[in-house]
Amino acid sequence: MKSLKNQTKTIDELENGILAGNRVVLAQAITLIESHLTSDKQVAEVLIQRILPKTGKATRIGITGAPGVGKSTFIEVLGKYLTSIHKKIAVLAIDPSSKKTKGSILGDKTRMDELSKDPLAFIRPSASSGSLGGVTNSTQETILLCEAAGFDVIIIETVGVGQSETTVREMTDFFLLLMLAGAGDELQGIKKGIIEMADAMVITKADGENVKYARQAQVEFEHAMHLSSATDSKWVQRVLISSALTNMGIDDVWNTIEQYIILTKGNGFFNQQRNKQEILSFHRNIDEIIKQSIADKSKTFLTDLENKIKAKQLSPRQAARLVLDKTLS
Amino acid sequence: MKSLKNQTKTIDELENGILAGNRVVLAQAITLIESHLTSDKQVAEVLIQRILPKTGKATRIGITGAPGVGKSTFIEVLGKYLTSIHKKIAVLAIDPSSKKTKGSILGDKTRMDELSKDPLAFIRPSASSGSLGGVTNSTQETILLCEAAGFDVIIIETVGVGQSETTVREMTDFFLLLMLAGAGDELQGIKKGIIEMADAMVITKADGENVKYARQAQVEFEHAMHLSSATDSKWVQRVLISSALTNMGIDDVWNTIEQYIILTKGNGFFNQQRNKQEILSFHRNIDEIIKQSIADKSKTFLTDLENKIKAKQLSPRQAARLVLDKTLS
């Protein structure tokens, strides 16, 4: 294939390839977005700008859960279900911690072995590079590329640690939290705030002996969730149970998501949320771009100022003012 | 008093008043720091720069604890103890939530009635204005003013909610967590991370029947804390008990803080931590100043861009790039 040999494509080639749904070109474009090279970034920016009118049509789903809950197995089974009903599905992953753990999430693509071979599916691990802000902004743009490439459903997977849930919530339409039965201990691993931001909770591994416990947990979680239910979306949080082993409940999960989309598109919340998310992304990008610009411009200048602060020659604020003056000049 | 009538002082008058320990002038200077007027901010910046060489000598103590733990009573009793041994003490408060709750912390100055009448004490509620970053930066500079005004001990009080503990930890030498006996439930209100960042924990209200429970809790917390004890400071976290009713343990708290100061000044950690905190403050100030500068410059410009993003005419990143271009021009 010519496209594999010749990695440097023109913007036209990239644009046409993506719009034609060519996943080799899509993968190359995502690599451009994740690149730290200024030249790559510039190309990526123009590319995103060009494909923008073709974006926004997919259903964006965030999925999180503590390690051990069976996230990738669940996503594989959900993904297979979706491709069986002729949906094109992309799975992306945000994992700010993977720099340390060398790819704890999706790092081994074999984890979604079957799905990755499915011609209707596209699986892409995150750019595990540096700040969460950077990862977030590039994932946001990867969503746009996947939409332009014609994917119907985009799943953003994240590990149940720290800040990443909030940012995934901020770029998806529907947020799904996976939990294990035998709540008590498990609940402590997941912060309350994450439960509150979930549109639905799915209790996984509900097969064999476990079905009983899963149903118990379902009732318990339903009680816990409904305390914090009234939202702008008018959606009432659901608790579902599923098994990746028996496929039980997988169609329920998708039906629930579809009901949510119909409800929120009907009452206007869907678009409001998307708009809000785009503005958030705008401000995150401002922060990232300006920080980058300061770092690029004035590495030694910053060090000088830090030394003057330590020597009490400058107050932190006055030093910050000098950075602004230099950045603006 | 002339100073009360004529609120507009020259920088010289402010500087001299502060260095002379005049608390009316000190209060006016803090108001300048907290002001949102550009002209006030400029004066404040020059003032801080001038008094900078006279700063750094106080012991900076952060105190936190869940509502109901008896924070202000504890601080009042500790404050009275300190003034009784001829220490000048300033009490500041950070309360990012007070915009909503209309001053939940120190809002009623009567809460520290006795201490507020003490000629060696100065009590100042926080500027409860807007972002935590802004509050943090102005509190940081208020510390500097109080040091220039000759205070020996500066206590920063914060409520046990959210992010504010981290920022108080980042501007103090010693961080004290107040807890109630009857651990279990109480522990859940306080995040693990806050316990980890405390240099000492004080179990309050250890009087009457409660002494027994306080001692039990002391043993339990000691076990829990020592699991995460080895730090750069070589300091081993302590658990103390105290009663504001009987004054029991208050001198212990101060002795503990003094031991910490001696240890960490001896092994260099004290200065390392201060330096690190100043650099943090520098970067917080950069963020704040640049955000402010963008907001000042281009309010309608931002709104225009937001509308273009909503209309899919611009990607969030491209819009962010335009902000940078405008800011840099």
XYZ file of C-alpha atoms in Angstrom:
658
model
C 0.000 0.000 0.000
C 1.393 3.316 -1.062
C -0.155 5.099 1.904
C 1.946 3.123 4.366
C 5.218 3.873 2.638
C 4.649 7.539 2.084
C 3.874 8.859 5.561
C 3.953 12.516 4.546
C 0.631 13.352 3.018
C -0.663 16.664 1.853
C -3.561 18.148 3.752
C -5.773 17.408 0.756
C -4.783 13.740 0.837
C -5.424 13.559 4.555
C -8.784 15.271 4.260
C -9.942 13.088 1.376
C -8.691 9.914 3.022
C -10.512 10.671 6.257
C -13.735 11.635 4.554
C -13.510 8.382 2.562
C -13.230 6.479 5.850
C -9.705 5.230 5.151
C -8.490 4.088 8.559
C -4.799 4.119 7.649
C -5.089 7.800 6.842
C -7.198 8.316 9.964
C -4.482 6.755 12.098
C -1.862 8.992 10.479
C -3.958 12.077 11.105
C -4.379 11.157 14.774
C -0.613 10.781 15.028
C -0.272 14.315 13.652
C -2.676 15.599 16.294
C -0.716 13.910 19.047
C 2.630 15.108 17.712
C 4.721 17.624 19.611
C 6.275 19.031 16.450
C 5.067 22.503 15.618
C 4.897 21.676 11.914
C 2.696 18.634 12.596
C 0.486 20.678 14.868
C -0.035 23.299 12.204
C -1.084 20.698 9.649
C -3.380 19.080 12.211
C -5.006 22.406 12.974
C -5.787 23.143 9.342
C -7.024 19.602 8.844
C -9.413 19.817 11.795
C -10.661 23.144 10.537
C -11.400 21.611 7.122
C -13.257 18.529 8.344
C -15.194 20.483 10.982
C -18.447 20.727 8.984
C -18.524 16.910 8.748
C -18.294 16.408 12.524
C -20.765 16.090 15.363
C -22.929 13.245 14.120
C -21.647 10.381 16.293
C -22.876 9.339 19.709
C -20.004 9.974 22.102
C -19.884 7.626 25.071
C -17.502 7.805 28.022
C -16.851 4.576 29.895
C -14.984 4.321 33.181
C -14.586 1.915 36.068
C -11.997 0.735 38.541
C -9.288 -1.693 37.389
C -10.613 -5.238 37.483
C -14.178 -4.307 36.643
C -13.757 -5.754 33.165
C -13.757 -2.573 31.101
C -12.084 -3.834 27.965
C -14.101 -7.061 27.935
C -17.275 -5.017 28.317
C -16.257 -2.610 25.556
C -15.345 -5.478 23.255
C -18.746 -7.124 23.749
C -20.624 -3.833 23.441
C -18.567 -3.034 20.361
C -19.338 -6.393 18.751
C -23.011 -5.851 19.489
C -22.890 -2.448 17.824
C -21.115 -3.698 14.719
C -23.660 -6.554 14.552
C -26.360 -3.915 14.146
C -24.202 -2.230 11.489
C -22.845 0.644 13.544
C -19.315 1.829 12.847
C -17.545 2.149 16.183
C -14.312 3.831 17.312
C -12.740 3.150 20.707
C -10.337 5.758 22.064
C -8.607 5.726 25.407
C -7.459 8.423 27.769
C -4.865 7.313 30.224
C -2.810 10.083 31.744
C -1.039 7.547 33.955
C 0.223 5.377 31.152
C 3.485 7.270 30.953
C 4.398 5.647 34.235
C 2.786 2.265 33.741
C 3.833 1.939 30.101
C 0.385 1.576 28.701
C -1.872 0.006 31.269
C -4.867 0.748 29.097
C -5.283 -0.607 25.604
C -1.511 -0.755 25.450
C -1.799 -4.373 24.420
C -4.215 -4.245 21.570
C -4.793 -7.954 21.961
C -7.073 -7.104 24.858
C -9.810 -6.346 22.341
C -8.697 -8.994 19.966
C -11.955 -9.743 18.224
C -13.143 -6.180 18.020
C -9.847 -4.988 16.606
C -10.277 -7.370 13.668
C -13.807 -6.155 12.977
C -13.932 -4.088 9.775
C -16.526 -1.786 11.341
C -14.380 -1.056 14.406
C -11.373 1.198 14.980
C -9.360 1.009 18.203
C -6.833 3.636 19.205
C -4.917 3.934 22.471
C -4.299 7.398 23.859
C -1.305 9.574 23.370
C 0.155 8.988 26.780
C 2.217 12.125 26.643
C 2.545 14.548 29.473
C -0.213 16.714 30.832
C -3.817 15.666 31.087
C -4.748 18.903 29.320
C -2.699 17.958 26.282
C -4.102 14.429 26.176
C -7.594 15.820 26.562
C -7.259 18.325 23.765
C -5.867 15.743 21.372
C -8.568 13.215 22.280
C -11.169 15.885 21.630
C -9.781 16.388 18.143
C -9.479 12.664 17.553
C -13.230 12.448 18.175
C -13.746 15.004 15.424
C -11.561 13.061 12.994
C -13.423 9.818 13.746
C -16.731 11.551 13.152
C -15.521 12.912 9.831
C -14.426 9.375 8.969
C -18.014 8.268 9.429
C -18.027 6.456 12.763
C -21.471 6.290 14.371
C -20.442 5.580 17.938
C -17.295 6.762 19.660
C -16.344 5.221 22.965
C -13.814 6.986 25.158
C -12.372 4.630 27.710
C -10.700 5.925 30.836
C -9.282 4.352 33.961
C -11.027 5.097 37.216
C -8.294 7.284 38.601
C -8.093 10.945 39.348
C -9.038 13.743 37.060
C -9.517 11.873 33.815
C -13.194 11.030 34.414
C -14.123 14.674 34.604
C -12.417 15.432 31.340
C -13.991 12.424 29.618
C -17.367 13.490 30.977
C -16.641 16.889 29.438
C -16.266 15.487 25.950
C -18.999 12.858 25.779
C -22.785 12.794 25.470
C -23.322 9.821 27.739
C -21.183 8.702 30.648
C -21.197 5.091 31.766
C -19.709 3.809 35.011
C -18.893 0.108 35.309
C -19.096 -1.426 38.773
C -18.731 -4.850 40.330
C -21.305 -6.426 42.595
C -20.278 -6.589 46.250
C -20.509 -2.852 46.455
C -19.145 -1.693 49.823
C -15.437 -1.939 49.173
C -15.695 -1.300 45.469
C -17.591 1.914 46.026
C -14.690 3.378 47.938
C -12.417 3.029 44.935
C -14.773 5.190 42.913
C -15.264 8.739 44.100
C -18.753 9.970 44.828
C -18.374 12.690 42.235
C -17.855 10.096 39.528
C -21.050 8.284 40.468
C -22.876 11.597 40.322
C -21.675 12.378 36.832
C -22.638 8.965 35.430
C -25.768 8.761 33.263
C -25.899 5.043 33.904
C -24.089 2.460 35.944
C -23.558 -1.054 34.663
C -22.820 -3.864 37.081
C -20.531 -6.208 35.181
C -19.807 -9.921 35.448
C -23.428 -10.758 36.237
C -23.204 -14.426 35.357
C -23.495 -17.738 37.225
C -23.539 -17.302 41.001
C -22.909 -13.593 40.564
C -26.302 -12.771 39.031
C -27.867 -12.769 42.492
C -25.309 -10.339 43.897
C -25.503 -8.179 40.806
C -29.268 -7.805 41.254
C -28.789 -6.907 44.918
C -26.164 -4.341 44.007
C -28.474 -2.980 41.321
C -31.158 -2.230 43.913
C -28.646 -0.685 46.304
C -27.085 1.526 43.688
C -30.472 2.587 42.391
C -31.321 3.872 45.845
C -27.990 5.621 46.179
C -28.135 7.209 42.726
C -31.688 8.471 42.815
C -30.836 10.732 45.705
C -28.872 12.899 43.327
C -30.929 12.524 40.210
C -32.683 15.697 39.108
C -30.569 17.304 36.406
C -30.972 19.708 33.523
C -31.204 16.778 31.140
C -34.370 15.441 32.832
C -32.677 12.080 32.546
C -32.970 9.733 35.512
C -29.805 7.757 36.153
C -30.164 4.015 35.496
C -28.473 1.010 37.006
C -28.117 -1.972 34.658
C -26.534 -5.376 34.941
C -24.613 -7.184 32.237
C -22.412 -10.133 31.485
C -19.724 -10.203 28.832
C -19.739 -13.984 29.188
C -23.416 -14.569 28.408
C -24.022 -11.267 26.563
C -26.847 -10.602 29.015
C -27.845 -6.931 29.255
C -25.566 -5.646 26.491
C -28.502 -4.686 24.278
C -30.096 -3.025 27.328
C -27.064 -0.795 27.669
C -27.362 0.349 24.065
C -31.134 0.798 24.325
C -30.631 2.933 27.395
C -28.132 5.108 25.568
C -30.518 5.487 22.638
C -33.346 6.498 24.978
C -31.068 9.088 26.533
C -30.155 10.502 23.130
C -33.805 10.719 22.064
C -34.820 12.398 25.334
C -32.015 14.932 25.358
C -32.178 15.750 21.667
C -35.888 16.321 22.180
C -35.552 18.685 25.117
C -32.533 20.538 23.783
C -30.105 19.340 26.454
C -28.031 17.385 23.960
C -27.050 20.453 21.999
C -26.645 22.601 25.082
C -24.201 20.087 26.502
C -22.255 19.857 23.249
C -22.014 23.640 23.047
C -20.848 23.863 26.619
C -18.252 21.199 25.960
C -16.905 23.009 22.932
C -16.494 26.210 24.923
C -14.706 24.270 27.661
C -12.433 22.791 25.052
C -11.760 26.289 23.714
C -10.625 27.504 27.127
C -8.550 24.392 27.769
C -6.851 25.031 24.436
C -6.149 28.646 25.354
C -4.436 27.510 28.549
C -2.421 24.885 26.753
C -1.358 27.091 23.870
C -0.348 29.999 26.073
C 1.588 27.833 28.511
C 3.352 26.240 25.580
C 4.109 29.610 24.086
C 5.616 30.872 27.348
C 7.675 27.731 27.787
C 8.951 27.931 24.203
C 9.833 31.576 24.393
C 11.449 31.945 27.709
C 12.901 28.886 29.375
C 16.021 30.616 30.661
C 14.032 33.751 31.391
C 11.758 31.726 33.699
C 14.747 30.218 35.485
C 16.261 33.669 35.988
C 13.025 34.939 37.488
C 12.767 31.917 39.769
C 16.235 32.626 41.079
C 15.354 36.261 41.705
C 12.276 35.157 43.629
C 14.361 32.839 45.785
C 16.748 35.731 46.467
C 13.779 37.944 47.462
C 14.630 40.379 44.675
C 11.210 39.903 43.106
C 7.816 38.985 44.482
C 6.116 36.062 42.719
C 3.510 38.439 41.315
C 5.995 40.951 39.985
C 7.932 38.125 38.365
C 4.701 36.868 36.814
C 4.064 40.369 35.491
C 7.464 40.344 33.783
C 6.548 37.065 32.101
C 3.375 38.642 30.799
C 5.257 41.701 29.557
C 7.757 39.515 27.731
C 5.043 37.266 26.298
C 3.108 40.247 25.050
C 6.119 41.896 23.471
C -7.599 59.371 63.320
C -6.500 60.842 60.072
C -5.705 57.441 58.593
C -9.307 56.330 58.849
C -10.669 59.377 57.080
C -8.128 59.575 54.330
C -8.258 56.117 52.787
C -5.974 56.973 49.890
C -2.440 56.726 51.105
C 0.758 57.070 49.164
C 2.895 53.998 48.783
C 5.413 55.578 51.171
C 2.734 56.021 53.820
C 1.556 52.452 53.360
C 5.076 51.076 53.535
C 6.001 53.078 56.621
C 2.715 52.268 58.350
C 3.142 48.562 57.770
C 6.760 48.500 58.857
C 5.719 50.385 62.009
C 3.146 47.654 62.704
C 0.146 49.971 62.294
C -2.773 47.586 61.865
C -5.128 50.155 60.362
C -2.639 50.663 57.545
C -2.097 46.918 57.336
C -5.824 46.375 56.905
C -5.953 49.028 54.160
C -3.030 47.429 52.368
C -4.718 44.023 52.459
C -7.821 45.615 50.979
C -5.659 46.930 48.135
C -4.288 43.447 47.513
C -7.772 42.005 47.394
C -9.094 44.763 45.144
C -10.123 44.071 41.577
C -9.245 47.583 40.421
C -6.184 47.684 38.214
C -4.966 50.876 39.896
C -5.178 49.239 43.335
C -3.404 46.156 42.067
C -0.555 48.231 40.706
C -0.074 49.992 44.031
C -0.252 46.659 45.850
C 2.378 45.179 43.584
C 4.855 47.980 44.186
C 4.133 47.855 47.909
C 4.806 44.114 48.103
C 7.995 44.598 46.152
C 9.158 47.258 48.628
C 8.446 45.338 51.824
C 9.808 42.067 50.391
C 13.181 42.264 52.191
C 11.345 42.466 55.531
C 9.355 39.276 54.941
C 9.853 35.597 55.658
C 10.513 35.695 59.408
C 7.162 34.420 60.722
C 6.124 30.853 61.363
C 3.328 30.111 58.907
C 0.792 27.590 60.140
C -2.123 26.138 58.193
C -5.059 24.828 60.209
C -7.932 22.833 58.788
C -10.685 20.507 59.955
C -14.248 19.568 59.183
C -17.070 21.881 60.287
C -17.924 21.220 63.921
C -14.429 20.259 64.952
C -14.066 23.532 66.835
C -11.591 25.318 64.596
C -12.197 28.887 65.654
C -12.343 27.999 69.350
C -9.067 26.128 68.971
C -7.446 28.997 67.108
C -8.657 31.483 69.685
C -7.171 29.456 72.554
C -3.933 28.790 70.676
C -3.793 32.481 69.787
C -4.287 33.555 73.392
C -1.559 31.149 74.455
C 0.808 32.637 71.884
C 0.108 36.225 72.885
C 0.588 35.194 76.540
C 4.153 34.217 75.626
C 4.499 37.570 73.824
C 4.132 36.373 70.247
C 2.387 38.656 67.764
C -0.143 36.570 65.875
C -2.160 37.116 62.683
C -5.092 34.884 61.719
C -6.102 34.798 58.045
C -8.776 32.680 56.453
C -9.192 31.127 53.030
C -12.727 30.199 52.193
C -13.423 29.770 48.507
C -16.968 28.685 49.302
C -17.887 31.806 51.178
C -19.199 33.470 48.042
C -22.095 31.055 48.233
C -22.459 30.782 51.972
C -21.918 34.494 52.602
C -18.943 34.112 54.870
C -19.149 30.822 56.655
C -15.671 31.294 57.998
C -14.687 34.171 60.250
C -17.531 36.084 58.677
C -18.770 36.856 62.147
C -15.705 38.225 63.793
C -17.302 37.666 67.166
C -16.348 34.037 66.843
C -12.885 34.936 68.100
C -14.104 37.592 70.442
C -11.334 37.572 73.003
C -8.511 37.143 70.547
C -9.784 39.949 68.348
C -9.470 42.364 71.280
C -5.924 41.264 72.028
C -3.444 44.007 71.079
C -0.939 41.368 69.932
C -3.444 39.697 67.585
C -4.771 40.594 64.140
C -7.711 38.737 62.583
C -8.641 39.030 58.943
C -11.261 37.099 57.004
C -10.515 36.089 53.432
C -11.347 37.918 50.281
C -14.124 35.606 49.241
C -13.974 36.746 45.679
C -14.119 34.411 42.755
C -11.520 31.833 41.863
C -9.495 29.900 44.370
C -6.376 30.952 42.479
C -7.150 34.613 43.085
C -7.901 34.080 46.764
C -4.731 32.049 47.100
C -2.525 34.674 45.498
C -3.930 37.461 47.634
C -3.600 35.391 50.819
C 0.004 34.680 49.894
C 0.675 38.414 49.674
C -1.266 39.114 52.853
C 1.158 36.771 54.624
C 4.029 38.919 53.336
C 2.381 42.118 54.577
C 1.776 40.607 58.022
C 5.391 39.524 58.218
C 6.570 42.999 57.303
C 4.259 44.320 60.022
C 6.181 42.220 62.525
C 3.871 39.293 63.251
C 5.697 36.241 64.596
C 3.083 33.626 63.872
C 0.625 33.585 60.988
C -2.258 31.152 61.077
C -4.135 30.416 57.866
C -7.501 28.883 58.616
C -9.368 26.915 55.975
C -12.510 24.847 55.924
C -12.123 21.147 55.317
C -13.624 21.189 51.867
C -12.194 20.575 48.446
C -9.109 22.139 47.047
C -8.389 24.790 49.629
C -6.312 22.532 51.907
C -3.804 21.877 49.176
C -3.338 25.564 48.504
C -3.013 26.358 52.218
C -0.500 23.539 52.553
C 1.370 25.200 49.678
C 1.798 28.466 51.554
C 2.555 27.334 55.091
C 5.472 25.805 56.968
C 3.401 23.576 59.213
C 0.014 22.064 58.490
C -2.303 21.098 61.322
C -5.411 18.975 60.956
C -8.058 19.141 63.679
C -10.132 16.014 64.252
C -12.808 14.852 66.650
C -12.626 11.637 68.635
C -14.968 8.890 67.447
C -12.913 8.512 64.311
C -14.696 6.242 61.826
C -17.342 8.590 60.585
C -15.295 11.735 61.002
C -12.463 10.290 58.947
C -14.717 10.004 55.943
C -15.342 13.741 55.886
C -11.625 14.359 55.595
C -9.907 13.062 52.505
C -6.943 10.746 52.875
C -4.754 13.180 51.004
C -5.391 15.838 53.640
C -4.323 13.491 56.422
C -1.169 12.711 54.483
C -0.244 16.354 54.097
C -0.702 17.164 57.793
C 2.421 17.578 59.933
C 0.331 16.999 63.025
C -3.213 16.086 63.897
C -4.907 17.496 66.981
C -7.908 15.750 68.464
C -10.057 18.529 69.878
C -12.628 18.680 72.657
C -10.678 16.261 74.847
C -12.389 17.192 78.106
C -14.663 15.414 80.611
C -15.955 12.100 79.332
C -14.323 12.754 75.992
C -10.721 12.470 77.215
C -10.951 8.685 77.110
C -12.205 8.635 73.525
C -9.668 11.232 72.489
C -6.835 9.063 73.795
C -8.229 6.060 71.955
C -8.487 8.067 68.766
C -4.953 9.329 69.292
C -3.609 5.773 69.285
C -5.656 4.831 66.248
C -4.621 7.864 64.231
C -0.989 7.385 65.219
C -1.086 3.930 63.704
C -2.810 5.196 60.586
C -0.463 8.146 60.118
C 2.812 6.381 60.665
C 2.161 4.193 57.678
C 2.797 7.176 55.446
C 5.407 8.985 57.449
C 8.826 9.084 55.828
C 9.186 12.457 54.110
C 11.916 14.776 52.935
C 11.532 16.794 56.102
C 12.525 13.801 58.297
C 9.621 14.888 60.464
C 7.401 12.163 61.879
C 3.735 13.146 61.947
C 2.333 13.583 65.465
C -1.115 13.086 66.904
C -1.952 15.341 69.872
C -5.032 15.878 71.983
C -6.301 19.186 73.286
C -9.179 20.930 74.979
C -10.135 24.541 74.421
C -12.234 24.269 77.594
C -9.450 23.225 79.965
C -6.531 24.515 77.851
C -5.078 21.004 77.996
C -2.539 20.284 75.276
C -2.415 23.767 73.774
C 1.193 24.315 74.851
C 1.993 20.853 73.415
C 0.739 21.992 70.022
C 3.028 24.992 70.041
C 5.988 22.972 71.351
C 5.445 20.486 68.547
C 5.463 23.255 65.972
C 8.653 24.691 67.455
C 10.326 21.277 67.333
C 9.317 20.965 63.696
C 10.783 24.375 62.891
C 14.070 23.575 64.644
C 14.358 20.198 62.892
C 13.554 21.497 59.424
C 15.636 24.649 59.687
C 18.488 22.420 60.797
C 18.266 19.974 57.912
C 17.507 22.563 55.246
C 13.980 21.379 54.516
C 12.415 24.587 55.834
C 14.098 26.742 53.216
C 13.630 24.197 50.445
C 9.915 24.142 51.142
C 9.676 27.930 51.211
C 11.540 28.183 47.919
C 9.310 25.609 46.316
C 6.252 27.454 47.568
C 7.451 30.739 46.112
C 7.968 29.148 42.712
C 4.490 27.638 42.891
C 3.121 31.036 43.735
C 4.974 32.494 40.745
C 3.324 30.037 38.365
C -0.099 30.544 39.932
C 0.379 34.255 39.423
C 1.345 33.772 35.776
C -1.882 31.846 35.187
C -3.967 34.430 36.978
C -2.389 37.462 35.325
C -2.585 36.018 31.818
C -6.184 34.922 32.219
C -7.002 38.362 33.554
C -5.185 40.026 30.706
C -7.077 37.988 28.117
C -10.396 38.680 29.802
C -9.639 42.424 30.001
C -8.487 42.707 26.433
C -10.996 40.732 24.601
C -14.293 40.115 26.261
C -16.349 40.605 23.110
C -13.645 38.927 21.063
C -13.988 35.818 23.237
C -17.750 35.845 22.850
C -17.414 36.163 19.074
C -15.080 33.199 18.974
C -17.396 31.155 21.186
C -20.237 31.806 18.783
C -18.092 30.780 15.824
C -17.209 27.559 17.632
C -20.875 26.837 18.259
C -21.576 27.445 14.562
C -18.743 25.044 13.656
C -16.935 27.827 11.822
C -13.896 27.414 14.044
C -12.424 24.495 15.937
C -11.762 25.151 19.644
C -8.037 24.978 18.996
C -8.069 27.358 16.081
C -10.128 29.790 18.127
C -7.624 29.448 20.971
C -4.840 30.205 18.499
C -6.601 33.428 17.510
C -6.761 34.429 21.177
C -3.032 33.868 21.483
C -2.363 35.878 18.326
C -4.438 38.745 19.630
C -2.885 38.592 23.089
C 0.598 38.589 21.668
C -0.062 41.486 19.329
